[in-house]
Coordinates of C-alpha atoms and ligand atoms in Angstrom, one line a residue:
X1 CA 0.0 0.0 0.0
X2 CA 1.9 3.3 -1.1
X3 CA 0.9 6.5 1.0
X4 CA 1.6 9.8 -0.9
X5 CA 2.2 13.2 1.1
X6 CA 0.1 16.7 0.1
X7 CA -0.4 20.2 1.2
X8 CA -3.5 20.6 2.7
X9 CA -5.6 23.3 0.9
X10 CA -9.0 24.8 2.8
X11 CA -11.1 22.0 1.4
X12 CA -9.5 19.6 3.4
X13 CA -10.0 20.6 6.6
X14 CA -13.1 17.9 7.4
X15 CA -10.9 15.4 6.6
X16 CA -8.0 16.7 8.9
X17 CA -10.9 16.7 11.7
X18 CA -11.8 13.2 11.3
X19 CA -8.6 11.8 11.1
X20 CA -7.3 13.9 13.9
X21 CA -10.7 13.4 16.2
X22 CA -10.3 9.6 15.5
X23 CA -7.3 10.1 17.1
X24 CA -8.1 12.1 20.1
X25 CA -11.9 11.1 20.6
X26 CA -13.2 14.2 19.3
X27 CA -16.2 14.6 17.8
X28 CA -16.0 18.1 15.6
X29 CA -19.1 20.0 14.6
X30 CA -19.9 22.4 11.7
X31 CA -19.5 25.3 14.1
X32 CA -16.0 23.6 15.4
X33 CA -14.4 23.8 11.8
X34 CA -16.0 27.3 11.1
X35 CA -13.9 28.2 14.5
X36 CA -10.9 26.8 13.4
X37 CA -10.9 27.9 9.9
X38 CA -9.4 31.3 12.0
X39 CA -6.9 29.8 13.8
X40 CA -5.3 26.8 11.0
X41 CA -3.6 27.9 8.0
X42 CA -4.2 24.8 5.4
X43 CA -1.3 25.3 3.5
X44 CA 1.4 24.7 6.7
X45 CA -0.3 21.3 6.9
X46 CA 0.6 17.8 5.1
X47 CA -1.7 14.9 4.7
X48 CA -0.5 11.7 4.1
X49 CA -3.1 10.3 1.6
X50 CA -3.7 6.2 0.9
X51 CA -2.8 5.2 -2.8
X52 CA -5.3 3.0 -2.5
X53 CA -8.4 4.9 -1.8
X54 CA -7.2 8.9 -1.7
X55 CA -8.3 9.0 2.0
X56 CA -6.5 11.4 4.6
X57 CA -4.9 8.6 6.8
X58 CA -2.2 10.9 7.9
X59 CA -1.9 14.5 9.1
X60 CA 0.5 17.0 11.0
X61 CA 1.4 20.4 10.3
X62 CA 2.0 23.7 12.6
X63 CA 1.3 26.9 13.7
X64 CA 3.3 30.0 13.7
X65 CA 4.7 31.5 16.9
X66 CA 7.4 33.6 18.5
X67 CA 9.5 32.1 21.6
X68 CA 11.5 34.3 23.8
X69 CA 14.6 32.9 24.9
X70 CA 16.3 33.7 28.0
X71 CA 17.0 37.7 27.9
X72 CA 16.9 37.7 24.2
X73 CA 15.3 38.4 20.8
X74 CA 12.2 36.2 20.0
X75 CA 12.9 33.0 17.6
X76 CA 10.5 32.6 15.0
X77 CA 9.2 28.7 15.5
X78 CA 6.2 26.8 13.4
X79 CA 4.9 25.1 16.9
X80 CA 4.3 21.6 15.6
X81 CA 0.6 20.8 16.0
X82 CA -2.7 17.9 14.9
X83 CA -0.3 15.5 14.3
X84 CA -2.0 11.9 14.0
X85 CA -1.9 9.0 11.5
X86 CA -5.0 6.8 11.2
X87 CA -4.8 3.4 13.3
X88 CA -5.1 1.1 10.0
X89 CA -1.6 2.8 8.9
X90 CA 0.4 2.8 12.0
X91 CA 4.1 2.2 12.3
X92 CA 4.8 1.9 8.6
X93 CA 6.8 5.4 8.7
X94 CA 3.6 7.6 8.0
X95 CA 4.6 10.2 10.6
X96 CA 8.4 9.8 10.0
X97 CA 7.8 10.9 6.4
X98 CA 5.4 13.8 7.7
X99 CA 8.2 15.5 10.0
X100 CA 10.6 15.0 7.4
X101 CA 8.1 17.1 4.8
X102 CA 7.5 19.6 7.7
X103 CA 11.3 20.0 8.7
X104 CA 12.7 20.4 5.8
X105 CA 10.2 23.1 4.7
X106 CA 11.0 25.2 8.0
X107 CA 14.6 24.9 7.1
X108 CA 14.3 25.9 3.6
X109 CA 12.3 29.1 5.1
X110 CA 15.1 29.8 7.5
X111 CA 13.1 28.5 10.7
X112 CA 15.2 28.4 13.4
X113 CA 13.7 26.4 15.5
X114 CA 10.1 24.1 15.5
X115 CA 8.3 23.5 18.6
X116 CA 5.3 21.2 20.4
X117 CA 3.6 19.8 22.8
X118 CA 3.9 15.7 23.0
X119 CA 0.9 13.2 23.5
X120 CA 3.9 10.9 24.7
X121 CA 6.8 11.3 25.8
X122 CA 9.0 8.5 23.6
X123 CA 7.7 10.0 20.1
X124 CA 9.7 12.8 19.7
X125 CA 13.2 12.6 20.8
X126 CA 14.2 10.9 17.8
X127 CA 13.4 13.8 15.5
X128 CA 15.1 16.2 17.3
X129 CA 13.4 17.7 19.9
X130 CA 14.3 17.9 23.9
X131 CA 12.0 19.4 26.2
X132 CA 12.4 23.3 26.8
X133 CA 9.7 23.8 29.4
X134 CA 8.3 22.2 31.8
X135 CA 4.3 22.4 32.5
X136 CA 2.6 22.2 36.1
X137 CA -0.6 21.5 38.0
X138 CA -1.1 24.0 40.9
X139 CA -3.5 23.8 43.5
X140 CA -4.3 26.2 45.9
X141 CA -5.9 26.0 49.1
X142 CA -7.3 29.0 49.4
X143 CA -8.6 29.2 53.3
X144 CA -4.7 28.3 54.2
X145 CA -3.0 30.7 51.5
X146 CA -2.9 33.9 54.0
X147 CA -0.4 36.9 52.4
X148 CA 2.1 37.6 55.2
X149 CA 1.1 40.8 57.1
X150 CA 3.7 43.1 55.1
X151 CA 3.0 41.9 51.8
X152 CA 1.7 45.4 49.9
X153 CA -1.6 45.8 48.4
X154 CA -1.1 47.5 45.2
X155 CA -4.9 47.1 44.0
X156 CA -5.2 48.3 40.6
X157 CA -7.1 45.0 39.2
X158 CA -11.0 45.0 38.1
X159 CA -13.7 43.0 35.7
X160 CA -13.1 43.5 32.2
X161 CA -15.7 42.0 29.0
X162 CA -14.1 40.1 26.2
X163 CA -14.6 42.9 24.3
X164 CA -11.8 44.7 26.6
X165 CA -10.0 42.0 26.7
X166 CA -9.5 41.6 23.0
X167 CA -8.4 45.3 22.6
X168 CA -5.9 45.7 25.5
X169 CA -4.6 42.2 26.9
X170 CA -2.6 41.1 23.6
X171 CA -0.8 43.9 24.1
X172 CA -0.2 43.1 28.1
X173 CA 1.0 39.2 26.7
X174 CA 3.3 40.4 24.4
X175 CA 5.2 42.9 27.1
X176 CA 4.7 39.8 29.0
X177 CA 6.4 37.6 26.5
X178 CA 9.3 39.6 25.8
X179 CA 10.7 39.5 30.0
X180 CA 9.5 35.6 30.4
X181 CA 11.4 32.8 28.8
X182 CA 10.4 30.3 26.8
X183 CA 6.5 32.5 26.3
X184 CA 4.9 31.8 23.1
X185 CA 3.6 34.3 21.5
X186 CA -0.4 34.7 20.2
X187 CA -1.0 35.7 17.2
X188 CA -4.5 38.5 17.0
X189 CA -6.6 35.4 15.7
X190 CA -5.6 33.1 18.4
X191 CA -6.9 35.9 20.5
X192 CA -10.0 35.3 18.6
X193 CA -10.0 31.4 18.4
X194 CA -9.4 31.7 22.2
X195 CA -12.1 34.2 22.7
X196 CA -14.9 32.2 21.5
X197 CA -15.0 30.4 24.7
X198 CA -17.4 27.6 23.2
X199 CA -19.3 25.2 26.0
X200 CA -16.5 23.0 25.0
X201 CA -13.9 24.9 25.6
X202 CA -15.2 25.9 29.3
X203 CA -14.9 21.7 30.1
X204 CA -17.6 21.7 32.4
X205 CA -16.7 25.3 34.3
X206 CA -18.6 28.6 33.3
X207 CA -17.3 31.3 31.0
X208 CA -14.6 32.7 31.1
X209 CA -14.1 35.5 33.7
X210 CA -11.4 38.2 33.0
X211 CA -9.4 39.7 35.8
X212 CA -7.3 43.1 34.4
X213 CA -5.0 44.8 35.3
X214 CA -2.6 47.5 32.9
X215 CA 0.4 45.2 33.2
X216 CA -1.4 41.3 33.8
X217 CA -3.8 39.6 33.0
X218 CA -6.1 36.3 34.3
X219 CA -8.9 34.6 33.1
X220 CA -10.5 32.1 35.3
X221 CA -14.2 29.5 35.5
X222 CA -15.8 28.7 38.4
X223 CA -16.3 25.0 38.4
X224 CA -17.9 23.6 41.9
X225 CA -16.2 25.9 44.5
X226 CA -13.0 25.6 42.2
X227 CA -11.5 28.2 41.0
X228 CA -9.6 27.1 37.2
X229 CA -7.0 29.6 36.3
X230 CA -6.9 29.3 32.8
X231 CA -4.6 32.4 31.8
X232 CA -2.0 33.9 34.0
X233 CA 0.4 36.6 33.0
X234 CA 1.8 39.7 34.9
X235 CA 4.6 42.3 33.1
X236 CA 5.4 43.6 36.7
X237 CA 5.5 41.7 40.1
X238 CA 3.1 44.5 41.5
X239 CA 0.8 43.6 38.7
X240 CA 1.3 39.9 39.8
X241 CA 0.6 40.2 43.5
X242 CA -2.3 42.5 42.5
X243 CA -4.3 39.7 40.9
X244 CA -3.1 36.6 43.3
X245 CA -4.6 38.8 45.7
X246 CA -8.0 39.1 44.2
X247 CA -8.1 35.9 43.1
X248 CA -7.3 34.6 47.3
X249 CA -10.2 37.2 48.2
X250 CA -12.8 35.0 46.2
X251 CA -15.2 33.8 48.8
X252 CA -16.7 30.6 48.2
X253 CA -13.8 29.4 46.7
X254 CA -12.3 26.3 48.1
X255 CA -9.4 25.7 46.0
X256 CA -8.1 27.5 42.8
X257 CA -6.6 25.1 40.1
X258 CA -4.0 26.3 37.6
X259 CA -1.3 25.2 34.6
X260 CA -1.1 29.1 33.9
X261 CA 1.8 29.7 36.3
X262 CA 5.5 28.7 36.2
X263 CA 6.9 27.0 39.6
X264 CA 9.1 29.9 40.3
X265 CA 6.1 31.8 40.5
X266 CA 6.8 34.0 44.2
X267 CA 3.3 33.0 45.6
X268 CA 4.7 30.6 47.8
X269 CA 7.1 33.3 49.0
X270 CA 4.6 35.3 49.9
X271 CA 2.1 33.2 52.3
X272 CA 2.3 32.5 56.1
X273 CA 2.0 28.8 55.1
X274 CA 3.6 27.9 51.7
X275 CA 2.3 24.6 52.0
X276 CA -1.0 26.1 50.5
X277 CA 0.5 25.9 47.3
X278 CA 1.4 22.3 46.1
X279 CA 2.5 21.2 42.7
X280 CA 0.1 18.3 42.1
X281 CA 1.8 17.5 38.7
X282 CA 4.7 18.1 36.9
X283 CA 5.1 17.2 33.1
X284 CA 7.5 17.9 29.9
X285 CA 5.5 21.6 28.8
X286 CA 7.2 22.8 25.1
X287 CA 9.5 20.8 23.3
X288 CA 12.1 22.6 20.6
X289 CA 13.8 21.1 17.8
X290 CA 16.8 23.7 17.0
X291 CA 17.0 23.9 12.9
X292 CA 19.6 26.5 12.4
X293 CA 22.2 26.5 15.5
X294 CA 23.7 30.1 15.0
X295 CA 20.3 31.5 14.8
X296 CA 18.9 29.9 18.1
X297 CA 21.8 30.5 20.6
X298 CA 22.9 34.1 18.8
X299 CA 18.9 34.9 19.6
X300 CA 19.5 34.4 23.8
X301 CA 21.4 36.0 26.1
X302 CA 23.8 34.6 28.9
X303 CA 23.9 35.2 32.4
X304 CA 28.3 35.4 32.6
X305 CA 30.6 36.1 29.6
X306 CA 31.2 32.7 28.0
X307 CA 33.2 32.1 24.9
X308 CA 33.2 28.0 23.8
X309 CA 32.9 25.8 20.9
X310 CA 30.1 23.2 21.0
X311 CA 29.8 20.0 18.5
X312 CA 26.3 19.5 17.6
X313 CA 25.1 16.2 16.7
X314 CA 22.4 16.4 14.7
X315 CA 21.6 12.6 12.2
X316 CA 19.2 15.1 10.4
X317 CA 22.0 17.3 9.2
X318 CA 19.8 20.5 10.4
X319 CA 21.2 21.9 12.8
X320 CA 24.6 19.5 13.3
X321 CA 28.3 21.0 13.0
X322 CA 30.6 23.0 15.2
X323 CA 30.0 26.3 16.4
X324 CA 31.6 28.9 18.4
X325 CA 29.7 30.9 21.0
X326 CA 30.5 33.9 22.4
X327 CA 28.2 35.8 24.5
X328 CA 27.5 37.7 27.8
X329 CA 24.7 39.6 29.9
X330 CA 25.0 42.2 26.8
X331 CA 24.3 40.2 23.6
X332 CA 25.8 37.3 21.8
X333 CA 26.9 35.5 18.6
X334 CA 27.2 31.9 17.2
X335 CA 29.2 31.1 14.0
X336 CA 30.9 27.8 12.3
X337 CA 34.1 27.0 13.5
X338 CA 36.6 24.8 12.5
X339 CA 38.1 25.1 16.1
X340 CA 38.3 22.1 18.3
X341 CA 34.9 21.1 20.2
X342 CA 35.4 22.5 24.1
X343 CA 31.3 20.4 24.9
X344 CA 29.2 18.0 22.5
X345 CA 25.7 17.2 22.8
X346 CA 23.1 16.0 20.3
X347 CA 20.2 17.9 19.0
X348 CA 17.8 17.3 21.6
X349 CA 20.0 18.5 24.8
X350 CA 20.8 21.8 22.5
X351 CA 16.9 22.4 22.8
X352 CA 16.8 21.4 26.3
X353 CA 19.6 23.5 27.2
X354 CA 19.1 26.7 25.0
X355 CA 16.0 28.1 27.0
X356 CA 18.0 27.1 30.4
X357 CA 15.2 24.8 32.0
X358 CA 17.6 21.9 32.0
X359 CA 21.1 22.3 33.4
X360 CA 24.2 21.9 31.3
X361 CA 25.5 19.9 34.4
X362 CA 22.4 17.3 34.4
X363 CA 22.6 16.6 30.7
X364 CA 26.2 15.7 31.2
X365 CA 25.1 13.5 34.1
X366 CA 22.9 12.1 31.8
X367 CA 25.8 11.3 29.4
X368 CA 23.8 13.7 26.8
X369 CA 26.6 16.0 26.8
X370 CA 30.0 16.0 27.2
X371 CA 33.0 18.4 28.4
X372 CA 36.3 17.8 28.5
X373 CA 37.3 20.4 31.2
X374 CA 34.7 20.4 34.0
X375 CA 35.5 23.9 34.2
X376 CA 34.4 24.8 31.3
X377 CA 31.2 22.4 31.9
X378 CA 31.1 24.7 34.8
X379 CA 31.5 27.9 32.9
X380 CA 28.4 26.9 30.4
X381 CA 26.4 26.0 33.1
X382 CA 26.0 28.8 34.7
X383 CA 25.9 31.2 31.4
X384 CA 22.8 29.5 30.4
X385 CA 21.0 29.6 33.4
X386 CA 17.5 32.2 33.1
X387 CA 16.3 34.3 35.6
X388 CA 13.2 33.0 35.7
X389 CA 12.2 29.2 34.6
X390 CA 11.2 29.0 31.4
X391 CA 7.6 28.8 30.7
X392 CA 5.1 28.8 27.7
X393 CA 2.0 29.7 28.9
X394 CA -0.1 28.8 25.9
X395 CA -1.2 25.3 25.1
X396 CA -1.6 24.1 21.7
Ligands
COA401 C1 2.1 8.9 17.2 C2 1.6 8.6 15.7 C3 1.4 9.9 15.0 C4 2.8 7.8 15.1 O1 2.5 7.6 13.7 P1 3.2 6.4 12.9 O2 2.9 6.7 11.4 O3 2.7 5.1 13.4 O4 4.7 6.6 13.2 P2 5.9 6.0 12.3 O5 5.6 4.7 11.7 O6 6.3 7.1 11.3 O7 7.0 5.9 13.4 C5 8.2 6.6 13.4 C6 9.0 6.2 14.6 O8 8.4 6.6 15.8 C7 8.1 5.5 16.6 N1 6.9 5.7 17.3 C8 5.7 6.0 16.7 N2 4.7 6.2 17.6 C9 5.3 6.0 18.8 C10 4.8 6.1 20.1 N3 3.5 6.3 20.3 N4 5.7 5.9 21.1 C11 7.0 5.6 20.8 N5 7.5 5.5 19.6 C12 6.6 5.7 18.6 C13 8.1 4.3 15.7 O9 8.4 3.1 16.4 C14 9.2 4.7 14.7 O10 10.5 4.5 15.3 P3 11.8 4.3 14.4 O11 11.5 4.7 13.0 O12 12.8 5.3 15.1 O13 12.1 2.9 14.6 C15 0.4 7.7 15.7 O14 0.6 6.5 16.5 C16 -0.9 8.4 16.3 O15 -1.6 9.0 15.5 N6 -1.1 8.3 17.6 C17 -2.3 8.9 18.2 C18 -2.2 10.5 18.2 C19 -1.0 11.0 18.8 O16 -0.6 10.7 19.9 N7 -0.3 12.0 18.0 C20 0.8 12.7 18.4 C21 0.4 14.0 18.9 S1 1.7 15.0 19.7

């Protein structure tokens, strides 16, 4: 049975939803494809079509963002999205042949970098990609979370309507975006998409409440004395404690749920009892697949002045070669070299490492990098740390 691979084009999209919700369990309406039509671009999509009969049996394609690395310029990154092959066609190389079509288009468009979110952990790593943030359950007890007595009250926050929202809070998440590393930036129609807040979309909660503030932003549902965070950002800490504070004030609220916050997020800090904050879930958030190596570590900054030659191991041939980097606080730059390698790693511990969620030192443990010196080990450790942890804060 031969399988050949297309571009998707707008007329396609019904069969991209029943392959994909055979996949996932999803049953998609009229009304769900009208919504997406605003959010999926056809023609970054492949299908994998059956020689046999023409039908879709495999799909994957991407949507384009932004991702801020640690103190730097924003990357441009297609985040990798609906990928699924129909269960009559598995493990024949369906998907392989997918992310090969997708990866080599990015590259040939000078895409630095492609990004997603994995159904499982074991599919990925073998084309590349190595987790860049991590994504967390938070649960808040709210009766136990008291702010400590000399923790401010900068007020400032109040009710907003979506039609606020959609004028003034892209503008808050993209100030957000460029101070948090590893955000992912949304695009005015995923705004839209997001917007819509369809009954399906709310998963059993109401609406969507919006909480604003003019530097942050949350939108919540009320679910059953549960309080679901669904959105979360803040360009100033007084902006952040501002809305943690009305959201502890909600009376009637047992417990407030959220994936919208990082685990470095000060709350904690700022409780009598930190204990009413407990991470009830940790899990692999983005994942990054560096294309072009230059482009991706010249794009961040690094916390001390570090000047060292990395051998990237890459069986794709994207982003594989030697390359010297030479960077500080200030700005940076990444070039071949023909220079010997001072660290080696393969492709996926470059995205781990590049956004500075995952140590230097614990891929090394890991014998997914090595150093000859542990001084210089030491030295690239600590110039890719982040200030904060890196975080997405958009699912897709
Ligand atoms: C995951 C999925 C797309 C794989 O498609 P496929 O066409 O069967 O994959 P391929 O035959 O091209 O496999 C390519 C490689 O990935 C491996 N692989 C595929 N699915 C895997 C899985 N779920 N876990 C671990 N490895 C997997 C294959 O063994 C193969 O390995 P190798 O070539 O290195 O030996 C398909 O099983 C699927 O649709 N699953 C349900 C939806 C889903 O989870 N999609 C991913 C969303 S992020």
């Amino acid at each position: 049975m031969t399988v050949a691979l297309h571009r998707a084009t707008a007329d396609d999209l019904p069969a991209m939803a029943t392959t994909d919700g055979r996949a996932f369990g999803i049953d998609y309406s009229e009304q769900d494809l009208t919504d997406l039509r605003l959010i999926l671009d056809p023609d970054r999509f492949v299908l994998a079509r059956d020689g046999g009969g023409g039908e879709v049996v495999g799909v994957a394609g991407s949507f384009p963002f932004e991702i801020t690395p640690p103190g730097g310029v924003p990357i441009t990154a297609e985040g990798v999205t609906w990928v699924s092959v129909a269960a009559t066609h598995r493990r024949r190389g369906i998907l392989r042949s997918m992310m090969g079509e997708l990866h080599s288009g990015y590259a040939g468009a000078g895409t630095p970098l492609a990004v997603l979110a994995a159904s499982e952990g074991g599919i990925y790593g073998r084309f590349g990609y190595g987790v860049a943030t991590a994504s967390r359950d938070v649960e808040i007890d709210r009766a136990r979370a008291v702010l400590r007595a000399d923790v401010p009250d900068p007020a400032g926050v109040r009710f907003a309507d979506t039609e606020e929202v959609r004028e003034r809070v892209p503008a808050i998440h993209r100030r957000w975006c460029a101070v948090q590393p590893g955000a992912l930036s949304r695009p005015p129609r995923w705004w839209e998409f997001a917007l819509l807040d369809r009954p399906h979309q709310r998963r059993g909660g109401t609406s969507r409440f919006h909480l604003l503030h003019a530097d942050g932003y949350v939108g919540y549902r009320l679910d059953s004395g549960v309080c679901r965070v669904v959105d979360f950002f803040a360009v100033t800490e007084e902006a952040r404690l501002a809305l943690w504070r009305v959201l502890l004030r909600m009376d009637l609220v047992r417990t407030i749920t959220t994936e919208a916050v990082a685990d470095d997020d000060p709350l904690r800090w700022l409780l009598t009892d930190a204990r009413a904050v407990r991470t009830t879930g940790v899990a692999d958030g983005v994942w990054a697949r560096v294309l072009d190596t230059p482009a991706v570590l010249a794009a961040r900054r690094y916390a001390v002045e570090v000047d060292v030659v990395l051998q990237v191991d890459d069986p794709d041939g994207y982003a594989g070669g030697r390359f010297r980097v030479r960077g500080g606080p200030d700005g940076a730059e990444c070039a071949p070299t023909e220079a010997a390698a001072d660290l080696c790693l393969d492709v996926p511990a470059l995205g781990a490492v590049a956004f500075g969620g995952t140590r230097a030192h614990t891929l090394a443990r890991a014998g997914r990098l090595s150093a000859d010196a542990p001084e210089v080990l030491g030295r690239f450790d600590a110039a890719c740390a982040a200030d904060r942890e890196p975080y997405a804060g958009t699912h897709f």
